[in-house]
Amino acid sequence: MTSRNEAVMYALIVVVAVCAIMTQGGRNAFDWRERDAFDEIDDRMNSINRLNCHSKPASELHLPKETLAQLPLFNKLLTNIIFPNRTNLLHIHNMALNRAFFYSYIMQKANTSVEFYNQPGLLYYYLSAAADVSANEYGINGSAILYDVNCSYANWYKNLPFNNTLGLFGPRAFRFDDYNEPTNWLREPTNKTINIEDYGAGPESNYTLSSYKWNRWYKIFLPDGWDKSEHDSTRKHTYGVDIKYSDKTGHFVDDEYHSMVFFGPPSPGVKEKEDLPVRFTQPYFDCGRSNKWIVSAVSPVVDRLPRYLDQWFHLRRQKFVAASVMDIDFLQVDLNPCVVGQGNELPNYFAGTAKCKPTTMCEPISGWGFRRGGYQCMCRPGYRYPFYQRGPFQGADIESATGDEYKNGFDCLPVDLRQVIPNIRSNSSGYSINGRKKRAVSESADLQDAGRLVRLARELRDEDEAPLAAVSRGQSHILERRKRFLRIVGLTEEALGDMEKRIVRRDPTPVFAVKRKRIFVPRYKRSTGASRKKRQAFDKDRHARMLDIISLRQSVTKKNCKQFKTDDLVLPGDVSFGAKKQFSPQARTALRLSHFISNFLQNVDIYEEYGNLRGDKLLNTEVLFGEVLANVMGDLRIEGSGVFYDIDKYKGPNGETRQFFGPYAYRFKEDDTGKGLHAKDVKTRFRAEDFAGHKTHYLDKEWFKIVKERWQSNTYGLDRFMEKPMIRSDLDGTSLRKFDLYPLYYRAPREEDGWWSAPYFDCNKYINDWIITYSVPFFGLNSIGTDIEFKGVVRVDVLLRDLDINQCPMDFHMPNAFKNTARCDYKTTYCVPLPGKKFNRGGYKCECKQGYEYPFSDQAWYFDGQTMEEEYRKKINGLQNSFHTLKCRISAGGKASLSWVLLLTAVALRFLQ
Ligand SMILES: *[C@@H]1O[C@H](CO)[C@@H](O)[C@H](O)[C@H]1NC(C)=O
Ligand SMILES: *[C@@H]1O[C@H](CO)[C@@H](O)[C@H](O)[C@H]1NC(C)=O
Ligand SMILES: *[C@@H]1O[C@H](CO)[C@@H](O)[C@H](O)[C@H]1NC(C)=O
Ligand SMILES: *[C@@H]1O[C@H](CO)[C@@H](O)[C@H](O)[C@H]1NC(C)=O
Ligand SMILES: *[C@@H]1O[C@H](CO)[C@@H](O)[C@H](O)[C@H]1NC(C)=O
Ligand SMILES: *[C@@H]1O[C@H](CO)[C@@H](O)[C@H](O)[C@H]1NC(C)=O
Ligand SMILES: *[C@@H]1O[C@H](CO)[C@@H](O)[C@H](O)[C@H]1NC(C)=O
């Protein structure tokens, strides 16, 4: 380049810069953004810190409750879809409920004075709260049980008579930011240190007073006064529990179940608005503790009070005695900045803070937390992206744009000449998700389908009436066409002939069910064949296999499962693709129990007494039954849960070792009542039994054996947690002191250390449905106390039908049975999975690719998976269909707009050449 050219270039740059400054009029390039609700909340949060929070009024330490939109409501959980942006709130909701159920259950179960010492002791409360935090690294940062005044019958003080209470008792564990610990020389939080404090001790610790600034969790359910008794029946719900105990291996104490009814948190019907079992607090500043803005889920613990008053029996009633509280960082909670509309109902403090242009519409992005820009702007129906834009405009780009960029960009262009969607209806339409099942139901429609197919085949045959002549005439393509047609519909020549005969006889036996090639191969053959195919957008064989799997899932029921071979009641492992992620909260629930038992077995010694303090007794069978029941009761997606001790590893409080101990709890579904498995109402009856009573033991079961084999001889790779318990110095809680053992350590597994089973049908035992099992080990000290060893597994069962399947294309190595079965037109569209569609096909949408536009004039901008599947079904069955029209078209070129800067640059470039 010559120096003359350089000079021209510089002059050009100066001209452009001067013009740019002049048009800005001296304003800052970011001034176009107005102050909004987000800034206001952000400022309020920034104005509080750990140094000034003590002196601020309560109002400044709380944020408006509208800052938490769309909280999970217990009675809507079965009917509403919980989107990924609310799964972490749902998890603290469920864990708060879990603990509330556990403590309600155990206090009402062990209610006699004899059983007083079987109730949880001091370390039980502490270690359980610590496990809630340590097992939920990305979900829970604090866990507490906060008792009301004179409601906690503590069994760990020698100088407290059994019928007396502590004033207040509130053990709370929270994750401690240990970046500054002397032992932490990386100066990075390890996330593995947990502080546990008694909130009821120390100066100014009376959290029941209104002058206590951080006690919104207290006020929601407590105090539960006598005067409210007329409202009691709805506020406290009764739950039925049947338990079958075993006293020795292979033997149940009783063939009958021991039934018990206990009072727990409310269980409102779908229509009721009040008395939810779990409520959320406003976001508040956790002053002096974790010093962060947090949100708590709160659930009430119920007990019959006063206890142990024989002569005052009539005074006794069910009472909320404590609040079970779980915390999460407010910064972790997604917000929805889009305009109010369907799916984004008020109240929502941040509604309308997104900056989408009128030609676009706004969609929140999940996992963004409390940050600006957690949204994207998609073209409205009838608009398309400019050619340079790949996918929706990202909120983060918009928020960091200058005024000019915003003014001139982020707009969609109108689509001209939109068509009306072809409305082709066949008589047998009436769409149903499970096309095959439907055929079994309405046979005549099936016969019609078959008739069309045969007609089509016949037409193809008529064309090549004289096959040999055709071949000699070089028309072998006609034969090819016929063969291909038969291949697509999965029929052989004989089957076709058979079909023709049936149609003549008008025999209504479903044709496809009988004659379709069976692609669902037995297990031992599965690794060969189809799986070696290279990645492609749509895989016909996989699609057929998917239909087989879905219909097999639907065809096995409680009534007929006995007729199947055990092998047929196991689905291939790749069917449960996505379970690890979608059921992670349920796995974490099992992990919590594993952490708790590990923590307890590694730190509680039967012989220890600490001055005035009684040491905890070893875990008894009742509390472990209570724990597994609470796992099932607290989470609607957990169907069953159990704790299974390895052989000769369970030692009870009496010092006796049992060969086996395996309490397993499950949701009990009464049949015969007509409600059946699909009843929408929440079940409040639960059953549990000790697997030790069965004649065959559980050590050989896959979910036990595989985990045991991995961990039995090698415990390397476990996480090590540190907990720092602070207890009250005396009965009145004058001050806090360190617990005699300080700090405590325990080693426990991670979520990935557990094992997920393939889906299988639990036939005529407990759940009677397709389930997936997750099992995770727990560890205790070995017999000489020098190291830790494998002690058993914790297990949870979830329903296969709650799993969302993903039909979109994936790489060849992804173990997903349903990949590449989405029927998008991959030339012009791409596939996006939709959450919440469960185990049904069609849970995706086909969106237009870059450079293509949606051609129709309905109020959509994508093709729905269910429509695609249905039209495809019609197509392969030879019915009238509009499958071939469901694709995007090349977008017309945008209007050429004249930009003088571009023009100048173009001229300059021309000049420079
Ligand atoms: C213990 O609870 C059971 C079942 O709720 C109840 O029948 C029994 O009267 C209670 N016993 C005492 C001593 O409170
Ligand atoms: C709690 O118990 C103490 C001691 O028994 C008693 O002095 C106090 O009045 C009780 N408080 C309430 C609110 O019942
Ligand atoms: C506790 O029990 C003892 C003896 O059983 C009785 O004398 C005392 O009054 C009881 N105390 C309370 C607070 O109920
Ligand atoms: C806390 O305050 C309540 C009044 O709200 C009072 O009844 C109770 O005795 C106090 N508890 C303690 C331990 O100071
Ligand atoms: C601790 O947690 C934070 C945030 O959740 C994460 O960024 C960090 O990597 C974690 N630290 C360790 C040592 O895992
Ligand atoms: C827990 O606390 C850590 C920092 O101490 C934070 O990075 C993380 O986001 C918090 N997690 C939740 C779920 O609140
Ligand atoms: C969560 O995502 C769903 C689906 O995208 C949306 O309808 C809802 O408004 C979102 N909620 C929040 C609080 O972001």
PDB file of C-alpha atoms and ligand atoms in Angstrom, residues 137-138 175 188-192 332, ligand 5:
ATOM      1  CA  GLU A 137     -23.785 -28.506  45.999  1.00  0.00           C
ATOM      2  CA  TYR A 138     -25.694 -26.590  43.351  1.00  0.00           C
ATOM      3  CA  ARG A 175     -22.225 -23.474  53.395  1.00  0.00           C
ATOM      4  CA  GLU A 188     -10.637 -20.428  46.603  1.00  0.00           C
ATOM      5  CA  PRO A 189     -13.851 -21.586  48.242  1.00  0.00           C
ATOM      6  CA  THR A 190     -13.812 -25.367  48.463  1.00  0.00           C
ATOM      7  CA  ASN A 191     -17.601 -25.433  49.010  1.00  0.00           C
ATOM      8  CA  LYS A 192     -16.969 -28.279  51.443  1.00  0.00           C
ATOM      9  CA  GLN A 332     -29.330 -18.290  41.480  1.00  0.00           C
TER      10      GLN A 332
HETATM   11  C1  LIG B   5     -17.514 -23.723  44.566  1.00  0.00           C
HETATM   12  O1  LIG B   5     -18.741 -23.263  44.017  1.00  0.00           O
HETATM   13  C2  LIG B   5     -18.597 -22.229  43.061  1.00  0.00           C
HETATM   14  C3  LIG B   5     -19.954 -21.750  42.648  1.00  0.00           C
HETATM   15  O2  LIG B   5     -20.929 -22.694  42.813  1.00  0.00           O
HETATM   16  C4  LIG B   5     -17.775 -22.753  41.890  1.00  0.00           C
HETATM   17  O3  LIG B   5     -17.569 -21.715  40.958  1.00  0.00           O
HETATM   18  C5  LIG B   5     -16.431 -23.240  42.393  1.00  0.00           C
HETATM   19  O4  LIG B   5     -15.702 -23.805  41.339  1.00  0.00           O
HETATM   20  C6  LIG B   5     -16.612 -24.284  43.477  1.00  0.00           C
HETATM   21  N1  LIG B   5     -15.321 -24.625  44.026  1.00  0.00           N
HETATM   22  C7  LIG B   5     -14.825 -25.856  43.986  1.00  0.00           C
HETATM   23  C8  LIG B   5     -13.475 -26.060  44.584  1.00  0.00           C
HETATM   24  O5  LIG B   5     -15.458 -26.769  43.499  1.00  0.00           O
END
